[in-house]
mmCIF file with all atom_site columns, C-alpha atoms in Angstrom:
data_model
loop_
_atom_site.group_PDB
_atom_site.id
_atom_site.type_symbol
_atom_site.label_atom_id
_atom_site.label_alt_id
_atom_site.label_comp_id
_atom_site.label_asym_id
_atom_site.label_entity_id
_atom_site.label_seq_id
_atom_site.pdbx_PDB_ins_code
_atom_site.Cartn_x
_atom_site.Cartn_y
_atom_site.Cartn_z
_atom_site.occupancy
_atom_site.B_iso_or_equiv
_atom_site.pdbx_formal_charge
_atom_site.auth_seq_id
_atom_site.auth_comp_id
_atom_site.auth_asym_id
_atom_site.auth_atom_id
_atom_site.pdbx_PDB_model_num
ATOM 1   C CA . MET A 1 1   ? -4.403  19.020  -25.821 1.00 92.00 ? 1   MET A CA 1
ATOM 2   C CA . THR A 1 2   ? -7.409  17.626  -27.611 1.00 94.00 ? 2   THR A CA 1
ATOM 3   C CA . ASP A 1 3   ? -10.603 16.117  -26.089 1.00 95.00 ? 3   ASP A CA 1
ATOM 4   C CA . ALA A 1 4   ? -9.443  12.672  -27.114 1.00 96.00 ? 4   ALA A CA 1
ATOM 5   C CA . VAL A 1 5   ? -6.083  13.116  -25.318 1.00 97.00 ? 5   VAL A CA 1
ATOM 6   C CA . ILE A 1 6   ? -7.753  14.468  -22.210 1.00 96.00 ? 6   ILE A CA 1
ATOM 7   C CA . ASP A 1 7   ? -10.229 11.574  -22.164 1.00 96.00 ? 7   ASP A CA 1
ATOM 8   C CA . ARG A 1 8   ? -7.418  9.054   -22.376 1.00 96.00 ? 8   ARG A CA 1
ATOM 9   C CA . LEU A 1 9   ? -5.480  10.766  -19.645 1.00 96.00 ? 9   LEU A CA 1
ATOM 10  C CA . VAL A 1 10  ? -8.521  10.710  -17.358 1.00 96.00 ? 10  VAL A CA 1
ATOM 11  C CA . GLU A 1 11  ? -9.333  7.134   -18.289 1.00 96.00 ? 11  GLU A CA 1
ATOM 12  C CA . GLY A 1 12  ? -5.773  5.972   -17.614 1.00 95.00 ? 12  GLY A CA 1
ATOM 13  C CA . SER A 1 13  ? -5.630  7.907   -14.335 1.00 93.00 ? 13  SER A CA 1
ATOM 14  C CA . ARG A 1 14  ? -8.971  6.415   -13.259 1.00 93.00 ? 14  ARG A CA 1
ATOM 15  C CA . MET A 1 15  ? -7.631  2.901   -13.940 1.00 92.00 ? 15  MET A CA 1
ATOM 16  C CA . GLY A 1 16  ? -4.676  3.701   -11.621 1.00 90.00 ? 16  GLY A CA 1
ATOM 17  C CA . MET A 1 17  ? -1.909  4.233   -14.140 1.00 91.00 ? 17  MET A CA 1
ATOM 18  C CA . SER A 1 18  ? 1.112   6.250   -13.165 1.00 91.00 ? 18  SER A CA 1
ATOM 19  C CA . LEU A 1 19  ? 1.375   9.603   -14.815 1.00 92.00 ? 19  LEU A CA 1
ATOM 20  C CA . GLY A 1 20  ? 4.030   8.374   -17.253 1.00 92.00 ? 20  GLY A CA 1
ATOM 21  C CA . THR A 1 21  ? 1.900   5.414   -18.277 1.00 93.00 ? 21  THR A CA 1
ATOM 22  C CA . ALA A 1 22  ? -1.236  7.474   -18.578 1.00 94.00 ? 22  ALA A CA 1
ATOM 23  C CA . ALA A 1 23  ? 0.707   9.993   -20.803 1.00 95.00 ? 23  ALA A CA 1
ATOM 24  C CA . GLU A 1 24  ? 1.882   7.080   -23.035 1.00 96.00 ? 24  GLU A CA 1
ATOM 25  C CA . TYR A 1 25  ? -1.687  5.732   -23.075 1.00 96.00 ? 25  TYR A CA 1
ATOM 26  C CA . ALA A 1 26  ? -2.831  9.092   -24.341 1.00 96.00 ? 26  ALA A CA 1
ATOM 27  C CA . GLY A 1 27  ? -0.084  9.352   -26.944 1.00 96.00 ? 27  GLY A CA 1
ATOM 28  C CA . ILE A 1 28  ? 1.967   12.183  -25.295 1.00 96.00 ? 28  ILE A CA 1
ATOM 29  C CA . SER A 1 29  ? 5.163   12.262  -23.369 1.00 95.00 ? 29  SER A CA 1
ATOM 30  C CA . ARG A 1 30  ? 5.363   12.378  -19.593 1.00 94.00 ? 30  ARG A CA 1
ATOM 31  C CA . ARG A 1 31  ? 7.216   15.577  -19.794 1.00 95.00 ? 31  ARG A CA 1
ATOM 32  C CA . THR A 1 32  ? 4.324   17.190  -21.662 1.00 95.00 ? 32  THR A CA 1
ATOM 33  C CA . LEU A 1 33  ? 1.773   15.911  -19.162 1.00 95.00 ? 33  LEU A CA 1
ATOM 34  C CA . THR A 1 34  ? 3.899   17.118  -16.280 1.00 94.00 ? 34  THR A CA 1
ATOM 35  C CA . TYR A 1 35  ? 4.102   20.582  -17.903 1.00 95.00 ? 35  TYR A CA 1
ATOM 36  C CA . TRP A 1 36  ? 0.455   20.743  -18.439 1.00 95.00 ? 36  TRP A CA 1
ATOM 37  C CA . LEU A 1 37  ? -0.415  19.627  -14.917 1.00 94.00 ? 37  LEU A CA 1
ATOM 38  C CA . THR A 1 38  ? 2.126   22.065  -13.393 1.00 94.00 ? 38  THR A CA 1
ATOM 39  C CA . ARG A 1 39  ? 0.542   24.943  -15.297 1.00 93.00 ? 39  ARG A CA 1
ATOM 40  C CA . GLY A 1 40  ? -2.887  23.796  -14.115 1.00 94.00 ? 40  GLY A CA 1
ATOM 41  C CA . ARG A 1 41  ? -1.837  23.461  -10.481 1.00 93.00 ? 41  ARG A CA 1
ATOM 42  C CA . GLU A 1 42  ? -0.139  26.900  -10.485 1.00 93.00 ? 42  GLU A CA 1
ATOM 43  C CA . GLU A 1 43  ? -3.237  28.609  -12.002 1.00 93.00 ? 43  GLU A CA 1
ATOM 44  C CA . ALA A 1 44  ? -5.507  26.730  -9.527  1.00 93.00 ? 44  ALA A CA 1
ATOM 45  C CA . ILE A 1 45  ? -3.450  28.190  -6.690  1.00 93.00 ? 45  ILE A CA 1
ATOM 46  C CA . VAL A 1 46  ? -3.793  31.649  -8.127  1.00 92.00 ? 46  VAL A CA 1
ATOM 47  C CA . ILE A 1 47  ? -7.531  31.182  -8.506  1.00 92.00 ? 47  ILE A CA 1
ATOM 48  C CA . SER A 1 48  ? -7.838  29.940  -4.934  1.00 91.00 ? 48  SER A CA 1
ATOM 49  C CA . THR A 1 49  ? -6.408  33.229  -3.623  1.00 91.00 ? 49  THR A CA 1
ATOM 50  C CA . GLY A 1 50  ? -9.424  35.014  -5.157  1.00 91.00 ? 50  GLY A CA 1
ATOM 51  C CA . GLN A 1 51  ? -7.773  36.300  -8.289  1.00 91.00 ? 51  GLN A CA 1
ATOM 52  C CA . HIS A 1 52  ? -9.463  36.084  -11.649 1.00 90.00 ? 52  HIS A CA 1
ATOM 53  C CA . PRO A 1 53  ? -8.314  33.205  -13.815 1.00 88.00 ? 53  PRO A CA 1
ATOM 54  C CA . ASN A 1 54  ? -5.961  33.805  -16.684 1.00 90.00 ? 54  ASN A CA 1
ATOM 55  C CA . ALA A 1 55  ? -8.191  32.668  -19.647 1.00 92.00 ? 55  ALA A CA 1
ATOM 56  C CA . PRO A 1 56  ? -5.474  30.748  -21.538 1.00 93.00 ? 56  PRO A CA 1
ATOM 57  C CA . GLU A 1 57  ? -4.620  28.744  -18.437 1.00 92.00 ? 57  GLU A CA 1
ATOM 58  C CA . VAL A 1 58  ? -8.199  27.562  -17.680 1.00 94.00 ? 58  VAL A CA 1
ATOM 59  C CA . PRO A 1 59  ? -7.891  24.420  -19.841 1.00 95.00 ? 59  PRO A CA 1
ATOM 60  C CA . TYR A 1 60  ? -4.826  23.328  -17.801 1.00 95.00 ? 60  TYR A CA 1
ATOM 61  C CA . VAL A 1 61  ? -6.743  23.914  -14.581 1.00 95.00 ? 61  VAL A CA 1
ATOM 62  C CA . ASP A 1 62  ? -9.525  21.792  -15.901 1.00 96.00 ? 62  ASP A CA 1
ATOM 63  C CA . LEU A 1 63  ? -7.146  19.036  -16.858 1.00 96.00 ? 63  LEU A CA 1
ATOM 64  C CA . PHE A 1 64  ? -5.367  19.205  -13.479 1.00 95.00 ? 64  PHE A CA 1
ATOM 65  C CA . ASP A 1 65  ? -8.749  18.892  -11.698 1.00 95.00 ? 65  ASP A CA 1
ATOM 66  C CA . LYS A 1 66  ? -9.925  15.945  -13.850 1.00 96.00 ? 66  LYS A CA 1
ATOM 67  C CA . VAL A 1 67  ? -6.633  14.011  -13.567 1.00 95.00 ? 67  VAL A CA 1
ATOM 68  C CA . THR A 1 68  ? -6.385  14.670  -9.849  1.00 94.00 ? 68  THR A CA 1
ATOM 69  C CA . SER A 1 69  ? -9.905  13.482  -9.305  1.00 94.00 ? 69  SER A CA 1
ATOM 70  C CA . ALA A 1 70  ? -9.452  10.357  -11.436 1.00 94.00 ? 70  ALA A CA 1
ATOM 71  C CA . ARG A 1 71  ? -6.257  9.431   -9.528  1.00 92.00 ? 71  ARG A CA 1
ATOM 72  C CA . ALA A 1 72  ? -8.130  9.893   -6.239  1.00 91.00 ? 72  ALA A CA 1
ATOM 73  C CA . GLN A 1 73  ? -10.851 7.545   -7.441  1.00 92.00 ? 73  GLN A CA 1
ATOM 74  C CA . ALA A 1 74  ? -8.276  4.937   -8.364  1.00 90.00 ? 74  ALA A CA 1
ATOM 75  C CA . ALA A 1 75  ? -6.611  5.260   -4.969  1.00 87.00 ? 75  ALA A CA 1
ATOM 76  C CA . ALA A 1 76  ? -9.987  4.978   -3.184  1.00 88.00 ? 76  ALA A CA 1
ATOM 77  C CA . ARG A 1 77  ? -10.822 1.789   -5.138  1.00 88.00 ? 77  ARG A CA 1
ATOM 78  C CA . ALA A 1 78  ? -7.412  0.264   -4.338  1.00 86.00 ? 78  ALA A CA 1
ATOM 79  C CA . ILE A 1 79  ? -7.661  1.182   -0.661  1.00 86.00 ? 79  ILE A CA 1
ATOM 80  C CA . ALA A 1 80  ? -11.137 -0.424  -0.531  1.00 87.00 ? 80  ALA A CA 1
ATOM 81  C CA . GLN A 1 81  ? -9.730  -3.597  -2.070  1.00 86.00 ? 81  GLN A CA 1
ATOM 82  C CA . ILE A 1 82  ? -6.895  -3.746  0.390   1.00 85.00 ? 82  ILE A CA 1
ATOM 83  C CA . GLN A 1 83  ? -9.313  -3.297  3.307   1.00 85.00 ? 83  GLN A CA 1
ATOM 84  C CA . ARG A 1 84  ? -11.650 -6.026  1.894   1.00 84.00 ? 84  ARG A CA 1
ATOM 85  C CA . ALA A 1 85  ? -8.706  -8.388  1.735   1.00 84.00 ? 85  ALA A CA 1
ATOM 86  C CA . GLY A 1 86  ? -7.738  -7.452  5.278   1.00 83.00 ? 86  GLY A CA 1
ATOM 87  C CA . ALA A 1 87  ? -11.298 -8.132  6.518   1.00 82.00 ? 87  ALA A CA 1
ATOM 88  C CA . GLY A 1 88  ? -11.702 -11.378 4.485   1.00 83.00 ? 88  GLY A CA 1
ATOM 89  C CA . GLY A 1 89  ? -15.023 -12.917 3.763   1.00 81.00 ? 89  GLY A CA 1
ATOM 90  C CA . ALA A 1 90  ? -14.978 -12.611 -0.030  1.00 83.00 ? 90  ALA A CA 1
ATOM 91  C CA . VAL A 1 91  ? -16.591 -15.665 -1.663  1.00 85.00 ? 91  VAL A CA 1
ATOM 92  C CA . LEU A 1 92  ? -13.951 -17.736 -3.305  1.00 88.00 ? 92  LEU A CA 1
ATOM 93  C CA . GLU A 1 93  ? -15.966 -20.738 -4.315  1.00 91.00 ? 93  GLU A CA 1
ATOM 94  C CA . GLU A 1 94  ? -19.644 -21.707 -4.021  1.00 92.00 ? 94  GLU A CA 1
ATOM 95  C CA . THR A 1 95  ? -20.676 -25.330 -4.715  1.00 93.00 ? 95  THR A CA 1
ATOM 96  C CA . THR A 1 96  ? -24.246 -26.646 -4.806  1.00 94.00 ? 96  THR A CA 1
ATOM 97  C CA . ARG A 1 97  ? -24.983 -30.297 -4.829  1.00 93.00 ? 97  ARG A CA 1
ATOM 98  C CA . ARG A 1 98  ? -28.187 -32.284 -4.909  1.00 93.00 ? 98  ARG A CA 1
ATOM 99  C CA . PHE A 1 99  ? -28.555 -35.679 -3.415  1.00 91.00 ? 99  PHE A CA 1
ATOM 100 C CA . ARG A 1 100 ? -31.253 -37.987 -2.056  1.00 91.00 ? 100 ARG A CA 1
ATOM 101 C CA . ASP A 1 101 ? -31.384 -38.260 1.706   1.00 89.00 ? 101 ASP A CA 1
ATOM 102 C CA . SER A 1 102 ? -30.961 -41.923 2.619   1.00 89.00 ? 102 SER A CA 1
ATOM 103 C CA . VAL A 1 103 ? -33.291 -41.602 5.685   1.00 90.00 ? 103 VAL A CA 1
ATOM 104 C CA . THR A 1 104 ? -36.135 -39.516 4.296   1.00 91.00 ? 104 THR A CA 1
ATOM 105 C CA . GLY A 1 105 ? -35.779 -40.330 0.620   1.00 90.00 ? 105 GLY A CA 1
ATOM 106 C CA . GLN A 1 106 ? -36.207 -36.645 -0.209  1.00 92.00 ? 106 GLN A CA 1
ATOM 107 C CA . VAL A 1 107 ? -34.010 -34.679 -2.599  1.00 92.00 ? 107 VAL A CA 1
ATOM 108 C CA . VAL A 1 108 ? -31.839 -32.356 -0.681  1.00 92.00 ? 108 VAL A CA 1
ATOM 109 C CA . GLU A 1 109 ? -29.916 -29.370 -1.975  1.00 93.00 ? 109 GLU A CA 1
ATOM 110 C CA . GLU A 1 110 ? -26.721 -28.357 -0.058  1.00 93.00 ? 110 GLU A CA 1
ATOM 111 C CA . THR A 1 111 ? -24.644 -25.331 -0.825  1.00 93.00 ? 111 THR A CA 1
ATOM 112 C CA . THR A 1 112 ? -21.079 -24.997 0.465   1.00 92.00 ? 112 THR A CA 1
ATOM 113 C CA . VAL A 1 113 ? -19.368 -21.636 0.370   1.00 91.00 ? 113 VAL A CA 1
ATOM 114 C CA . LYS A 1 114 ? -15.591 -21.081 0.778   1.00 91.00 ? 114 LYS A CA 1
ATOM 115 C CA . ARG A 1 115 ? -14.705 -17.555 1.906   1.00 87.00 ? 115 ARG A CA 1
ATOM 116 C CA . GLN A 1 116 ? -11.383 -15.728 1.941   1.00 86.00 ? 116 GLN A CA 1
ATOM 117 C CA . VAL A 1 117 ? -9.820  -15.687 5.414   1.00 85.00 ? 117 VAL A CA 1
ATOM 118 C CA . PRO A 1 118 ? -8.854  -12.267 6.760   1.00 83.00 ? 118 PRO A CA 1
ATOM 119 C CA . ASP A 1 119 ? -5.325  -11.258 5.654   1.00 82.00 ? 119 ASP A CA 1
ATOM 120 C CA . TRP A 1 120 ? -3.577  -9.089  8.255   1.00 79.00 ? 120 TRP A CA 1
ATOM 121 C CA . LYS A 1 121 ? -0.788  -8.364  5.756   1.00 81.00 ? 121 LYS A CA 1
ATOM 122 C CA . ALA A 1 122 ? -3.165  -6.264  3.647   1.00 81.00 ? 122 ALA A CA 1
ATOM 123 C CA . SER A 1 123 ? -3.975  -4.121  6.652   1.00 79.00 ? 123 SER A CA 1
ATOM 124 C CA . ALA A 1 124 ? -0.312  -3.881  7.589   1.00 80.00 ? 124 ALA A CA 1
ATOM 125 C CA . TRP A 1 125 ? 0.625   -2.868  4.011   1.00 77.00 ? 125 TRP A CA 1
ATOM 126 C CA . TYR A 1 126 ? -2.023  -0.123  4.105   1.00 77.00 ? 126 TYR A CA 1
ATOM 127 C CA . LEU A 1 127 ? -0.887  1.234   7.453   1.00 76.00 ? 127 LEU A CA 1
ATOM 128 C CA . THR A 1 128 ? 2.804   1.283   6.554   1.00 78.00 ? 128 THR A CA 1
ATOM 129 C CA . HIS A 1 129 ? 2.250   2.835   3.195   1.00 73.00 ? 129 HIS A CA 1
ATOM 130 C CA . GLN A 1 130 ? -0.506  5.408   4.106   1.00 71.00 ? 130 GLN A CA 1
ATOM 131 C CA . HIS A 1 131 ? 0.611   6.157   7.643   1.00 70.00 ? 131 HIS A CA 1
ATOM 132 C CA . GLY A 1 132 ? 4.264   5.056   7.546   1.00 67.00 ? 132 GLY A CA 1
ATOM 133 C CA . THR A 1 133 ? 5.626   7.484   10.134  1.00 67.00 ? 133 THR A CA 1
ATOM 134 C CA . ASP A 1 134 ? 3.014   6.273   12.619  1.00 65.00 ? 134 ASP A CA 1
ATOM 135 C CA . TYR A 1 135 ? 3.181   2.563   11.874  1.00 64.00 ? 135 TYR A CA 1
ATOM 136 C CA . ALA A 1 136 ? 6.774   1.923   10.659  1.00 65.00 ? 136 ALA A CA 1
ATOM 137 C CA . GLU A 1 137 ? 8.575   -0.928  12.357  1.00 61.00 ? 137 GLU A CA 1
ATOM 138 C CA . GLY A 1 138 ? 10.068  0.152   15.634  1.00 58.00 ? 138 GLY A CA 1
ATOM 139 C CA . TYR A 1 139 ? 7.950   3.261   15.896  1.00 54.00 ? 139 TYR A CA 1
ATOM 140 C CA . SER A 1 140 ? 6.397   3.770   19.346  1.00 52.00 ? 140 SER A CA 1
ATOM 141 C CA . LEU A 1 141 ? 4.655   6.409   21.399  1.00 48.00 ? 141 LEU A CA 1
ATOM 142 C CA . GLU A 1 142 ? 7.916   7.090   23.225  1.00 51.00 ? 142 GLU A CA 1
ATOM 143 C CA . THR A 1 143 ? 9.734   7.633   19.952  1.00 48.00 ? 143 THR A CA 1
ATOM 144 C CA . GLN A 1 144 ? 6.997   10.021  18.840  1.00 49.00 ? 144 GLN A CA 1
ATOM 145 C CA . LEU A 1 145 ? 6.842   11.943  22.055  1.00 50.00 ? 145 LEU A CA 1
ATOM 146 C CA . GLY A 1 146 ? 10.609  12.074  22.636  1.00 52.00 ? 146 GLY A CA 1
ATOM 147 C CA . ALA A 1 147 ? 11.878  12.530  19.150  1.00 50.00 ? 147 ALA A CA 1
ATOM 148 C CA . GLU A 1 148 ? 11.991  16.341  19.260  1.00 52.00 ? 148 GLU A CA 1
ATOM 149 C CA . ASP A 1 149 ? 13.582  16.521  22.698  1.00 51.00 ? 149 ASP A CA 1
ATOM 150 C CA . GLN A 1 150 ? 16.118  13.813  22.246  1.00 50.00 ? 150 GLN A CA 1
ATOM 151 C CA . GLY A 1 151 ? 17.315  14.522  18.639  1.00 52.00 ? 151 GLY A CA 1
ATOM 152 C CA . GLU A 1 152 ? 20.754  13.058  17.977  1.00 53.00 ? 152 GLU A CA 1
ATOM 153 C CA . GLU A 1 153 ? 20.941  11.335  21.372  1.00 55.00 ? 153 GLU A CA 1
ATOM 154 C CA . ARG A 1 154 ? 17.872  9.180   20.465  1.00 54.00 ? 154 ARG A CA 1
ATOM 155 C CA . VAL A 1 155 ? 19.411  8.307   17.092  1.00 55.00 ? 155 VAL A CA 1
ATOM 156 C CA . GLU A 1 156 ? 22.683  7.263   18.726  1.00 59.00 ? 156 GLU A CA 1
ATOM 157 C CA . ALA A 1 157 ? 20.790  5.116   21.286  1.00 59.00 ? 157 ALA A CA 1
ATOM 158 C CA . ASP A 1 158 ? 18.791  3.481   18.520  1.00 65.00 ? 158 ASP A CA 1
ATOM 159 C CA . LEU A 1 159 ? 21.940  2.759   16.484  1.00 69.00 ? 159 LEU A CA 1
ATOM 160 C CA . GLU A 1 160 ? 23.698  1.429   19.576  1.00 72.00 ? 160 GLU A CA 1
ATOM 161 C CA . GLY A 1 161 ? 20.793  -0.917  20.303  1.00 70.00 ? 161 GLY A CA 1
ATOM 162 C CA . LEU A 1 162 ? 20.705  -2.073  16.660  1.00 70.00 ? 162 LEU A CA 1
ATOM 163 C CA . ALA A 1 163 ? 24.498  -2.748  16.747  1.00 72.00 ? 163 ALA A CA 1
ATOM 164 C CA . GLN A 1 164 ? 24.055  -4.835  19.948  1.00 74.00 ? 164 GLN A CA 1
ATOM 165 C CA . ARG A 1 165 ? 21.169  -6.900  18.459  1.00 73.00 ? 165 ARG A CA 1
ATOM 166 C CA . LEU A 1 166 ? 23.188  -7.463  15.268  1.00 70.00 ? 166 LEU A CA 1
ATOM 167 C CA . ALA A 1 167 ? 26.212  -8.650  17.306  1.00 70.00 ? 167 ALA A CA 1
ATOM 168 C CA . VAL A 1 168 ? 24.012  -11.163 19.194  1.00 70.00 ? 168 VAL A CA 1
ATOM 169 C CA . SER A 1 169 ? 22.541  -12.457 15.934  1.00 68.00 ? 169 SER A CA 1
ATOM 170 C CA . LEU A 1 170 ? 25.922  -12.835 14.233  1.00 65.00 ? 170 LEU A CA 1
ATOM 171 C CA . HIS A 1 171 ? 27.272  -14.605 17.329  1.00 61.00 ? 171 HIS A CA 1
ATOM 172 C CA . ALA A 1 172 ? 24.428  -17.038 17.229  1.00 59.00 ? 172 ALA A CA 1
ATOM 173 C CA . VAL A 1 173 ? 25.130  -17.807 13.629  1.00 56.00 ? 173 VAL A CA 1
ATOM 174 C CA . GLU A 1 174 ? 28.901  -18.280 14.143  1.00 54.00 ? 174 GLU A CA 1
ATOM 175 C CA . TYR A 1 175 ? 28.478  -20.288 17.436  1.00 53.00 ? 175 TYR A CA 1
ATOM 176 C CA . PRO A 1 176 ? 25.359  -22.544 17.381  1.00 49.00 ? 176 PRO A CA 1
ATOM 177 C CA . PRO A 1 177 ? 23.464  -22.860 20.591  1.00 51.00 ? 177 PRO A CA 1
ATOM 178 C CA . GLU A 1 178 ? 24.517  -25.462 23.081  1.00 51.00 ? 178 GLU A CA 1
ATOM 179 C CA . ILE A 1 179 ? 23.202  -29.030 22.639  1.00 45.00 ? 179 ILE A CA 1
ATOM 180 C CA . GLU A 1 180 ? 21.554  -30.667 25.590  1.00 43.00 ? 180 GLU A CA 1
ATOM 181 C CA . SER A 1 181 ? 22.672  -34.285 26.323  1.00 45.00 ? 181 SER A CA 1
ATOM 182 C CA . GLY A 1 182 ? 20.621  -35.730 29.111  1.00 49.00 ? 182 GLY A CA 1
ATOM 183 C CA . ASP A 1 183 ? 20.920  -33.588 32.284  1.00 50.00 ? 183 ASP A CA 1
ATOM 184 C CA . GLU A 1 184 ? 24.212  -31.956 31.291  1.00 51.00 ? 184 GLU A CA 1
ATOM 185 C CA . VAL A 1 185 ? 24.813  -29.293 28.669  1.00 46.00 ? 185 VAL A CA 1
ATOM 186 C CA . VAL A 1 186 ? 27.632  -29.783 26.275  1.00 48.00 ? 186 VAL A CA 1
ATOM 187 C CA . ASP A 1 187 ? 29.197  -27.256 23.891  1.00 51.00 ? 187 ASP A CA 1
ATOM 188 C CA . ALA A 1 188 ? 28.526  -28.118 20.263  1.00 48.00 ? 188 ALA A CA 1
ATOM 189 C CA . ASP A 1 189 ? 31.526  -28.378 18.036  1.00 53.00 ? 189 ASP A CA 1
ATOM 190 C CA . ILE A 1 190 ? 31.679  -29.333 14.359  1.00 54.00 ? 190 ILE A CA 1
ATOM 191 C CA . VAL A 1 191 ? 34.046  -32.174 13.759  1.00 53.00 ? 191 VAL A CA 1
ATOM 192 C CA . ASP A 1 192 ? 35.505  -32.756 10.317  1.00 51.00 ? 192 ASP A CA 1
#
C-alpha cells in the first residue's frame, strides 16, 4: 500500500469508478482493495467506540476514510448533474449575429441562446434509484401504511390485481377492439 497506489485509488474513486475499476487503475486486485477497506472499516468501528486505535491498522483506516470520501464526492457530483438535467436551462448553443437594420441603418447585434428543456426522466431516475422504496412504481401511501398490517394478504391482492390486468391486456391483443361502421358497431374479424 504505497502512496502512489493510495493516490490512484482516491483519484479513481473521485472520478466515480467502481471499486474494482479503481483497484485496476491503481494496479492492484479488487480482492486486495476489498481486504484493505474491510480492515479499515472494522478498525474505524473499534475507534468510534472510544477504544485506542491498533497502530498497524491506522493506514487502513486512513485509506477507508479517503476512498469513502472520494466516492461520496463522485456521487454528489453525479446527483448534481442529474438534478441540473431535470431542471433544464443549461446552455446548449449560443449564436451571435451582426446585421444592418434596414430601417435605421445601424449595425445590430443579436444573440440567440438555445437552452436544454427540463427532463423529468432525470428526476424520476434519481427518485427511483435513491429513494426506490418510496417512489417505486405502484408504491402509494396506502401501501406504505398498510404493508405491516396486511402482510401476505396485501401481496395476494396485488398479485390478483396484476393477473387481472394481464388477462385484460392479453385479451385485447388476441381480440382487437370492435370497429365502428357508421352508427353500428361490428365485430372485427381477420379474413384470409
